Short mmCIF file of C-alpha atoms and ligand atoms in Angstrom, two decimals:
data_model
loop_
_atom_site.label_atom_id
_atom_site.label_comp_id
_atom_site.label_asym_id
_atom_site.label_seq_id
_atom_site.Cartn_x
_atom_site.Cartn_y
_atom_site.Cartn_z
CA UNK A 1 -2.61 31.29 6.76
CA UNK A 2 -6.10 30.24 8.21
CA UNK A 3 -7.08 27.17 9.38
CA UNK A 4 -10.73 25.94 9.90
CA UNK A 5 -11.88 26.79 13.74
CA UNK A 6 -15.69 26.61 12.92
CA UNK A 7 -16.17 22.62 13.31
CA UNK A 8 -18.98 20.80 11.96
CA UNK A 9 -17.64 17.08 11.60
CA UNK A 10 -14.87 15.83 13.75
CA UNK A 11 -12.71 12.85 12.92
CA UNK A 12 -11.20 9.88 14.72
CA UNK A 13 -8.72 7.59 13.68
CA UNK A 14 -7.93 5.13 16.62
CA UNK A 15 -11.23 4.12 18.74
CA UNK A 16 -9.49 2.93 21.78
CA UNK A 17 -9.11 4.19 25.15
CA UNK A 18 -8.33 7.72 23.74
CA UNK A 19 -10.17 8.30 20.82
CA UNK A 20 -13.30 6.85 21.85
CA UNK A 21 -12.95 9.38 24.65
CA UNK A 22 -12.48 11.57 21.83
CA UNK A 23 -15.64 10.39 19.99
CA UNK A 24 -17.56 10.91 23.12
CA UNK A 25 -16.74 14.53 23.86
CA UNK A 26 -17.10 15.49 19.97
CA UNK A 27 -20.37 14.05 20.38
CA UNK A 28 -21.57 15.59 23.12
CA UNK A 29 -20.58 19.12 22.02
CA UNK A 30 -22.93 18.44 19.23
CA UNK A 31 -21.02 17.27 16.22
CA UNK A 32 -20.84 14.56 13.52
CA UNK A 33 -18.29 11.93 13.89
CA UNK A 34 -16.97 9.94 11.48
CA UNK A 35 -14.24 7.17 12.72
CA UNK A 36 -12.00 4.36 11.54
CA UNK A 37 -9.65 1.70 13.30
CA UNK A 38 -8.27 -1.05 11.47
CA UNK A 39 -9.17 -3.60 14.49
CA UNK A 40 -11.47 -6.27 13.94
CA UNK A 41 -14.89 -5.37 15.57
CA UNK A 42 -13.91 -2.33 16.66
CA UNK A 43 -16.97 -0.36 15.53
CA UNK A 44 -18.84 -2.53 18.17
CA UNK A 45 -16.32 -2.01 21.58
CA UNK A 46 -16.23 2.14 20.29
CA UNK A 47 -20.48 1.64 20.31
CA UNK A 48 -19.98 0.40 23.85
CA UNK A 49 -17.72 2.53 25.11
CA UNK A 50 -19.73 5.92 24.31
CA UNK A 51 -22.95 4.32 25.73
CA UNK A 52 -20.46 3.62 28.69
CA UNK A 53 -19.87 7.26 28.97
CA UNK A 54 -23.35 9.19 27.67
CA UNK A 55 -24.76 8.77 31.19
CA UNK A 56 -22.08 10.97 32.84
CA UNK A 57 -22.19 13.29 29.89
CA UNK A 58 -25.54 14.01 29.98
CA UNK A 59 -25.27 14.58 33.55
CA UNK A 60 -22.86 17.13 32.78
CA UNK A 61 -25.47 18.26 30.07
CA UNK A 62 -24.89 17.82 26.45
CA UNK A 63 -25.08 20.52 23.16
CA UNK A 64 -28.41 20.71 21.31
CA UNK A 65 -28.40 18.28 19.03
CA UNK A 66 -26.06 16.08 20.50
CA UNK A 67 -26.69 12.52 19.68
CA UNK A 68 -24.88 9.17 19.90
CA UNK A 69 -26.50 8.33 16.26
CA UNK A 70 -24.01 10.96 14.55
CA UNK A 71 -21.34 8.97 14.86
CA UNK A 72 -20.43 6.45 11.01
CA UNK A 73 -17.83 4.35 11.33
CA UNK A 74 -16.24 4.07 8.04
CA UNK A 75 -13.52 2.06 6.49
CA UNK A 76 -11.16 3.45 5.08
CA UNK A 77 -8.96 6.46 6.12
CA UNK A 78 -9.80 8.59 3.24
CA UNK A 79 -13.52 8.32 4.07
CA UNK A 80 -12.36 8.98 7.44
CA UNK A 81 -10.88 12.54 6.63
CA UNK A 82 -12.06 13.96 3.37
CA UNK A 83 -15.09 15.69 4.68
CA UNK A 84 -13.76 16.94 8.13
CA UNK A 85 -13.19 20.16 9.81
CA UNK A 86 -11.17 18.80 12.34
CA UNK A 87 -9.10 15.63 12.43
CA UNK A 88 -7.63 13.80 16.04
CA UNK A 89 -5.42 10.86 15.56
CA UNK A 90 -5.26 8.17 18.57
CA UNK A 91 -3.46 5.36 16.82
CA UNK A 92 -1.32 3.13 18.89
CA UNK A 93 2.14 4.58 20.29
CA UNK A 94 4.58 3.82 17.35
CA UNK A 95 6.80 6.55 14.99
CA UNK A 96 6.66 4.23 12.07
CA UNK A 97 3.20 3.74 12.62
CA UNK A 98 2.48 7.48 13.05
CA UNK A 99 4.51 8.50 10.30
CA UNK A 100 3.05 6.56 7.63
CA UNK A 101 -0.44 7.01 8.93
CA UNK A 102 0.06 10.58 8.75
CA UNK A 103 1.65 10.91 5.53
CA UNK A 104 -1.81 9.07 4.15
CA UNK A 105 -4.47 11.27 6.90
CA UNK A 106 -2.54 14.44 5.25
CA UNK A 107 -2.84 13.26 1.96
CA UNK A 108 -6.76 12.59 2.25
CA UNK A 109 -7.57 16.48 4.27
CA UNK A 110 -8.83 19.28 3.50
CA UNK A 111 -5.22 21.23 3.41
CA UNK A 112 -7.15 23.84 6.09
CA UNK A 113 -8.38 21.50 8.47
CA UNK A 114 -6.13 21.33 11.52
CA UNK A 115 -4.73 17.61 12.29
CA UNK A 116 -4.19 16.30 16.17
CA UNK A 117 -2.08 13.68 17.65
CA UNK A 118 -2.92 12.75 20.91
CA UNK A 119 0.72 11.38 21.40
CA UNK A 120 1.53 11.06 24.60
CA UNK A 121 5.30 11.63 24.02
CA UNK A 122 6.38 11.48 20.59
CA UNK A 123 7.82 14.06 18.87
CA UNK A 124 5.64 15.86 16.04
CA UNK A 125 8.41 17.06 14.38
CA UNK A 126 9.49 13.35 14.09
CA UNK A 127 6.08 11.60 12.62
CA UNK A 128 4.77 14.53 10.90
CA UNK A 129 8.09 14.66 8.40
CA UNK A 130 6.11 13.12 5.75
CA UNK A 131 2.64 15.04 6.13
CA UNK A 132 1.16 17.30 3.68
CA UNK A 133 0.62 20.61 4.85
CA UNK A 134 2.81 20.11 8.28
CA UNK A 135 2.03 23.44 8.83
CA UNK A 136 -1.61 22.82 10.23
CA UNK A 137 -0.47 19.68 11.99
CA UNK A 138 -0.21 20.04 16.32
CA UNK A 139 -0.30 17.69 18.95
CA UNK A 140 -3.33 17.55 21.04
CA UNK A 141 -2.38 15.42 24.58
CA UNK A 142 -5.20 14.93 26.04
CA UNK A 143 -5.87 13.20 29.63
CA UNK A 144 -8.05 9.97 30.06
CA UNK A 145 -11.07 10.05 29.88
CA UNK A 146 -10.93 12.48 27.30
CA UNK A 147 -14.92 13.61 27.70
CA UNK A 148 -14.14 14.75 31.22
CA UNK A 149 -10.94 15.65 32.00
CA UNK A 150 -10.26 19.50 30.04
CA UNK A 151 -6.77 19.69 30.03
CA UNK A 152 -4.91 19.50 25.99
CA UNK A 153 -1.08 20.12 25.51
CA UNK A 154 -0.30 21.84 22.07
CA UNK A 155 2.48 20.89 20.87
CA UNK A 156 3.79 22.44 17.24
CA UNK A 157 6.34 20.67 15.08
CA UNK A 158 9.47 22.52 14.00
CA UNK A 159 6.78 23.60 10.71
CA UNK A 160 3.74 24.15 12.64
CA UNK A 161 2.45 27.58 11.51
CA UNK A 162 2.05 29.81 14.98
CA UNK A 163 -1.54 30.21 13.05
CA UNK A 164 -2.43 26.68 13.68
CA UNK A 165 -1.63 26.78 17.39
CA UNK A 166 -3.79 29.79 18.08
CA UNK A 167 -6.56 27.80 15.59
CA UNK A 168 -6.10 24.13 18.00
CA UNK A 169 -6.51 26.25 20.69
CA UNK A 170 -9.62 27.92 19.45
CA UNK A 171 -11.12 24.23 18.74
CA UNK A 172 -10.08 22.37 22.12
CA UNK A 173 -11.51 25.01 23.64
CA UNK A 174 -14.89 24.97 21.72
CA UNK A 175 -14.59 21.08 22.87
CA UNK A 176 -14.78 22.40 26.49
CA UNK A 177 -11.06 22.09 26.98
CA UNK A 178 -8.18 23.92 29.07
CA UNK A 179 -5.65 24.29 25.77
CA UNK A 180 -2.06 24.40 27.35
CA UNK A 181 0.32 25.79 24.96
CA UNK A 182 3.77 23.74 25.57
CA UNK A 183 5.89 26.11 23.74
CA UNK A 184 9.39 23.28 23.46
CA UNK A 185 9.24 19.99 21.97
CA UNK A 186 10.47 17.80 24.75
CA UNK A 187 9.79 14.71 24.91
CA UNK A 188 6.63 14.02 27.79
CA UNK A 189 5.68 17.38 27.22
CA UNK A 190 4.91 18.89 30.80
CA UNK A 191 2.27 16.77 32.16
CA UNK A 192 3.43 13.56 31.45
CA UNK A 193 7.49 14.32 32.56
CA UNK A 194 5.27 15.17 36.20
CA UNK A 195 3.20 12.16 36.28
CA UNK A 196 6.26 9.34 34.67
CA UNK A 197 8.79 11.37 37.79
CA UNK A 198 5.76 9.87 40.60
CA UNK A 199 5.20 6.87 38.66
CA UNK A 200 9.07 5.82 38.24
CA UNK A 201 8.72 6.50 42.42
CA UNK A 202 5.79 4.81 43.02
CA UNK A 203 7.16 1.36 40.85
CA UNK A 204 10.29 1.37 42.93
CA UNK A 205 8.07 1.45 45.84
CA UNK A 206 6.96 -1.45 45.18
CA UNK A 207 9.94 -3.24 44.16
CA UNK A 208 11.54 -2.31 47.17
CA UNK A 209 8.62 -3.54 49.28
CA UNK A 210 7.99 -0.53 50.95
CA UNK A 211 4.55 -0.40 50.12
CA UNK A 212 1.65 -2.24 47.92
CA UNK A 213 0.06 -0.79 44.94
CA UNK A 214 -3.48 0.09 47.27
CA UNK A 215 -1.18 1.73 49.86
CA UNK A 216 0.45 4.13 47.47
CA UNK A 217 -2.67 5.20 45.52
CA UNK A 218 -4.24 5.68 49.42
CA UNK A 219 -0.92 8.08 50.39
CA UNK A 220 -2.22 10.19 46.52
CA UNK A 221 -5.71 10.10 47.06
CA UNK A 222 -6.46 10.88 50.38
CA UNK A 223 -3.44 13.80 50.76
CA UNK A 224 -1.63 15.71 48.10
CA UNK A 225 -4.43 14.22 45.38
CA UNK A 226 -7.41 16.33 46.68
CA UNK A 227 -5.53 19.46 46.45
CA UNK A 228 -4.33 19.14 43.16
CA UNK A 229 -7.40 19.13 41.69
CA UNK A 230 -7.77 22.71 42.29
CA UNK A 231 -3.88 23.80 42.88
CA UNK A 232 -1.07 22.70 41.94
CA UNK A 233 2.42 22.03 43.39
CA UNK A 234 3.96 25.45 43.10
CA UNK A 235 1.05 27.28 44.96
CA UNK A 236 0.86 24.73 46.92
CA UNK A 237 4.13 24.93 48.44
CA UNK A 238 3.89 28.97 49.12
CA UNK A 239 1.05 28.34 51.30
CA UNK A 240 3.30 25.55 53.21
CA UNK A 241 5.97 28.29 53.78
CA UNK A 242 3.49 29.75 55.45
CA UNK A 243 3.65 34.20 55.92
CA UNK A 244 7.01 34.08 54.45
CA UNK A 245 5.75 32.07 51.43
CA UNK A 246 7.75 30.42 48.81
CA UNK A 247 11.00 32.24 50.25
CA UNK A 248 11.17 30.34 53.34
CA UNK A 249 9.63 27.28 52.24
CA UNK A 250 12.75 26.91 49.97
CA UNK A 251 15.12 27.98 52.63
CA UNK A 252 13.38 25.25 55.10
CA UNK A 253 12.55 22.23 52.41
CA UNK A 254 15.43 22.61 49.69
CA UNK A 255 17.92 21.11 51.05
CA UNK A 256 15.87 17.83 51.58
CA UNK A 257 16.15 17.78 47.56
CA UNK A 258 19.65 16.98 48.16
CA UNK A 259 18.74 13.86 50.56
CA UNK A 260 18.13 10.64 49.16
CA UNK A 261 14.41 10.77 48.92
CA UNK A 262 13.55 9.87 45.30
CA UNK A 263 15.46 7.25 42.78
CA UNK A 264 14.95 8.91 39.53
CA UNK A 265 16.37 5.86 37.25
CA UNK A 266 13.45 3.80 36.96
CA UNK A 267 13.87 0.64 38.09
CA UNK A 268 14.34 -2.69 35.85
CA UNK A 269 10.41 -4.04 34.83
CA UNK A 270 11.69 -7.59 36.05
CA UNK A 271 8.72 -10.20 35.90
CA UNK A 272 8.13 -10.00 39.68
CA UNK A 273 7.66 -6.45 39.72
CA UNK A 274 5.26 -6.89 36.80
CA UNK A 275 3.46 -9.16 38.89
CA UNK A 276 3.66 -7.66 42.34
CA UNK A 277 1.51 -4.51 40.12
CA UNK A 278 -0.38 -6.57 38.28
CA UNK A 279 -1.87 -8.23 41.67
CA UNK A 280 -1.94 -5.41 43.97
CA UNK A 281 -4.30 -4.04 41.17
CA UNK A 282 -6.18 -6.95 40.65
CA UNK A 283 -7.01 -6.71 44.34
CA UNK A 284 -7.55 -3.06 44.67
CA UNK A 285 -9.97 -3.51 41.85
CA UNK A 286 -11.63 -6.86 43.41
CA UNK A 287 -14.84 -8.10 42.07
CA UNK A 288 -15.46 -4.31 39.58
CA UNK A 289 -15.70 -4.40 36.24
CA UNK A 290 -13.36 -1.83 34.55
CA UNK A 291 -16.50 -0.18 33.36
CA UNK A 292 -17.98 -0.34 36.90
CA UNK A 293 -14.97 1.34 37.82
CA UNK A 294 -15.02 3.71 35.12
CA UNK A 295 -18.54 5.00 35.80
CA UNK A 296 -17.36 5.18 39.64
CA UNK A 297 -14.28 7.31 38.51
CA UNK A 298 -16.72 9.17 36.20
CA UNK A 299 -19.12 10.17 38.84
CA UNK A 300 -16.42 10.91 41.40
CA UNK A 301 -14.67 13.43 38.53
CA UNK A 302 -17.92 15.23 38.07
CA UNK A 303 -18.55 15.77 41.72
CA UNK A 304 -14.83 17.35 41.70
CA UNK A 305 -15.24 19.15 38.81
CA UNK A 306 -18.73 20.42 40.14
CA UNK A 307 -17.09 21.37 43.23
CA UNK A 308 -13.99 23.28 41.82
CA UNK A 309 -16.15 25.44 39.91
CA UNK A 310 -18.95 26.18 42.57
CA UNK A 311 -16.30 27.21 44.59
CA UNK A 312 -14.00 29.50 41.99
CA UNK A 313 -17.40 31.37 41.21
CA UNK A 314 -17.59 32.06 44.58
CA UNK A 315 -14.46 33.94 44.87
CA UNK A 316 -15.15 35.44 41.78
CA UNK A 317 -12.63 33.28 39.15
CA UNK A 318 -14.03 31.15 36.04
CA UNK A 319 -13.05 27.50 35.79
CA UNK A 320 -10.38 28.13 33.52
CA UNK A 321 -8.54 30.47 36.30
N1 NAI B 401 -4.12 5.53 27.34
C1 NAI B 401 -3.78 6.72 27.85
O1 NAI B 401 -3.84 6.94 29.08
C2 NAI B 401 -3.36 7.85 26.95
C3 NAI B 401 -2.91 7.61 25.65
N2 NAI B 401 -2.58 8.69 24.84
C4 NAI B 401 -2.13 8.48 23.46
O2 NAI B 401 -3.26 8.13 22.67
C5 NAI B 401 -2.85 7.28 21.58
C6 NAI B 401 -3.72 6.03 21.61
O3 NAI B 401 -3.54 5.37 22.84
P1 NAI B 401 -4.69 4.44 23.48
O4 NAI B 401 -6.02 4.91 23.07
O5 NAI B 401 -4.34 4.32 24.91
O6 NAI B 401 -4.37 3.06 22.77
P2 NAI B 401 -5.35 1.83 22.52
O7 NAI B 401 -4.49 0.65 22.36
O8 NAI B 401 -6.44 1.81 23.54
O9 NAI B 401 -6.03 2.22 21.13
C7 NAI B 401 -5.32 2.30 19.94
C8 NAI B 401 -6.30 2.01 18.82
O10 NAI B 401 -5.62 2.23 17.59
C9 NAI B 401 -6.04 1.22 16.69
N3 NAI B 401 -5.05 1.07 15.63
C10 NAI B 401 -4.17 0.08 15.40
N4 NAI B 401 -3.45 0.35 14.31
C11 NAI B 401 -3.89 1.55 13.83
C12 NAI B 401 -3.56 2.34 12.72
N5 NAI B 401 -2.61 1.99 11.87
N6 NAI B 401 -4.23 3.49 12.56
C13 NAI B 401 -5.19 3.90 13.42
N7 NAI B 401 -5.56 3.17 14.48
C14 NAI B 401 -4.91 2.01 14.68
C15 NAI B 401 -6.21 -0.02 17.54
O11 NAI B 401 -7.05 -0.95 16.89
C16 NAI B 401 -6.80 0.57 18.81
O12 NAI B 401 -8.22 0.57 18.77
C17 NAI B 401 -1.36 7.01 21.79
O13 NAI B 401 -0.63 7.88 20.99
C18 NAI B 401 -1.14 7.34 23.28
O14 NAI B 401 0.16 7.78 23.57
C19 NAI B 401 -2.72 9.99 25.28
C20 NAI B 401 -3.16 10.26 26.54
C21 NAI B 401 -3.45 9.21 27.49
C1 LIG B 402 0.28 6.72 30.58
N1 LIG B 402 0.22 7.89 29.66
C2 LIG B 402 1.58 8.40 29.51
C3 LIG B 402 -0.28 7.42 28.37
C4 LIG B 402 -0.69 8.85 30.32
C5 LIG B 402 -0.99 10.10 29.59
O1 LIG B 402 -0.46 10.43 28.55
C6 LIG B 402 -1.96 11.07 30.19
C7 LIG B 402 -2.94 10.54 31.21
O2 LIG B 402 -4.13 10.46 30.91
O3 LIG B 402 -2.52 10.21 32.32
#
């Protein structure tokens, strides 16, 4: 079986959040996009959102060729698909939506052209039962915004061809991504079962009034949140065991896992807690604009980034290490 790696056009159906993050980084690697999204006027808000973003990309420096023109919106899903190499779905969070959308994406492809969900916890086996040629069709989880950040989860249906993972991972990674095969379909994949576990924590937090919203991002983003940008938890934790590594950091911190510490259950979205996130938020964010904050978060990201990879060349590893 072989599935088409070498990508010319890219396609997008769903321009929100994710897949006009999608459209961005497609475009900036040099490639025509062609998109669709049933919304009213959402040809316009995509527009904005990739001028939004083409600063910080070409600060991180684009492909020859690259150009905001290349993008056509079109109407129609078959117009969407027909012609592409590569096709990245980033409709709203819904099996019944999914499902029928892919049944009529799958329909429309070329039956070599790999198809992405960037799903954030659905199962592909579940909304791909009624696509043409499953066997090309993957998740692709991506991480917001989708231009910057490189990480992808693959995930394969029970009928995605082996081929097709090894070909997704060949085409995130000509997008200038860090493909992460996640080899079981469970639900939340990896990334997401990590970040919903400090989330769930975080929420009862603040129901419990322990702290506000600004407090808790300050206890992630001045400690544990700088560090994780270059290693994560596991590594992390040998070097806090200190000689003896991971050995004695068990002996000393694993019983704590038995003490009370976290809740696990999240707790019951009542309106107050709604509201006690909705205006701790409001503050923290204060007179911004979410682009403002967006091109803030944007410039802080490449700064990281720029700084993670000075520093791995240095001792000799590539980014992807
Ligand atoms: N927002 C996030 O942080 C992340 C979201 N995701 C996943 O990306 C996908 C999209 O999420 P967002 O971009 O956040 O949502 P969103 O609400 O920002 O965008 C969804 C877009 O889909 C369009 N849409 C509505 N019906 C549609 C249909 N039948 N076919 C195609 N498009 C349709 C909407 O008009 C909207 O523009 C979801 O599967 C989500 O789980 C993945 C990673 C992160
Ligand atoms: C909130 N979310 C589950 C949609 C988040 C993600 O899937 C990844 C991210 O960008 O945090």
């Amino acid at each position: 079986m072989s599935f088409i790696t070498e990508i010319k056009t890219f396609a997008a159906l769903g321009s929100g959040v994710i897949g006009s993050g999608w459209v961005a980084r497609a475009l900036a690697h040099g490639l025509d996009v062609v998109a669709w999204d049933p919304a009213p006027g959402a040809e316009a808000v995509l527009r904005k959102r990739i001028a939004n973003a083409w600063p910080t990309l070409e600060q991180q420096g684009l492909a020859a060729g690259a150009s905001q023109q290349r993008l056509r919106f079109v109407s129609t899903i078959e117009e969407c698909v027909c012609d592409a190499d590569f096709i990245q779905e980033s409709a709203p969070e819904r099996l019944d939506l999914k499902l029928d959308l892919h049944s009529k994406i799958s329909a429309a492809a070329k039956p070599n052209a790999l198809i992405g969900s960037s799903t954030s916890g659905l199962l592909p086996s579940e909304f791909y039962e009624s696509s043409t040629h499953p066997e090309r069709c993957v998740v692709g989880h991506p991480f917001n915004p989708v231009y910057l950040l490189p990480l992808v989860e693959i995930v394969g249906s029970n009928k995605t061809a082996p081929e097709a993972i090894e070909a997704a991972k060949t085409v995130y990674t000509a997008l200038g991504m860090r493909p992460l095969h996640v080899r079981k379909e469970v639900p939340g994949f990896i990334a997401d079962r990590l970040l919903e576990a400090l989330w769930r924590e975080a929420l009862h937090l603040v129901n419990d009034g322990v702290a506000t919203t600004g407090e808790i991002d300050d206890a992630i983003r001045f400690g544990a949140g700088l560090r994780w940008s270059f290693m994560g938890t596991f590594l992390t934790y040998t070097l806090a065991g200190g000689d003896a590594g991971m050995r004695h950091f068990m002996a000393q911190f694993g019983p704590a896992l038995q003490l009370p510490w976290t809740y696990l259950p999240a707790p019951e979205l009542t309106e107050g807690l709604i509201d006690a996130v909705v205006e701790g938020t409001s503050e923290q964010l204060g007179e911004r604009s979410i682009s403002a904050l967006e091109r803030y978060r944007d410039d802080c990201l490449l700064a990281v980034l720029e700084a993670v990879k000075t520093t791995k060349a240095k001792h000799g590893m590539a980014f992807s290490d």
